[in-house]
C-alpha cells in the first residue's frame, strides 16, 4: 500500500471512527431501538382470543378445502383443468399456516415473564 493510502486509512481510523462511534451510533440506536421495541411488542401483543379466532377461521377454510378435494375426486370434474393442483397448493398452505399458529402458541406458552428491563 502506498504512503498516501496508508496515511488516509490511518487518518480515518484515528479521526472518523471515533466521530462515528460518538455521533452516528447513538443516532442510529435512537431510531432503531424504538422500531425494534415496537416490533417485539406487536408480536407479544397479539391477544389470545385473536389467535383462537384465526385458528377457527383456518379450520373453516381447511374444511372447505377438504370438501373441494372430495368433489375433485368425483368424476364430474375434469382433472386437466388444474383444480387438483390448486387444491393441493391450498392444502399445503393451510398446513404451513397451522404450523405458524402452533409455533406462535408454543412460543407464547414458553415465554418467560418480562423482567422489566429498560
XYZ file of C-alpha atoms in Angstrom, residues 24-35:
12
model
C -23.677 8.087 14.496
C -24.080 5.088 16.776
C -26.277 6.903 19.323
C -28.290 8.427 16.483
C -28.832 5.005 14.916
C -29.770 3.491 18.272
C -32.213 6.320 18.964
C -34.020 5.494 15.729
C -33.628 1.709 15.572
C -34.382 0.756 19.168
C -37.930 2.167 19.162
C -38.660 0.336 15.905
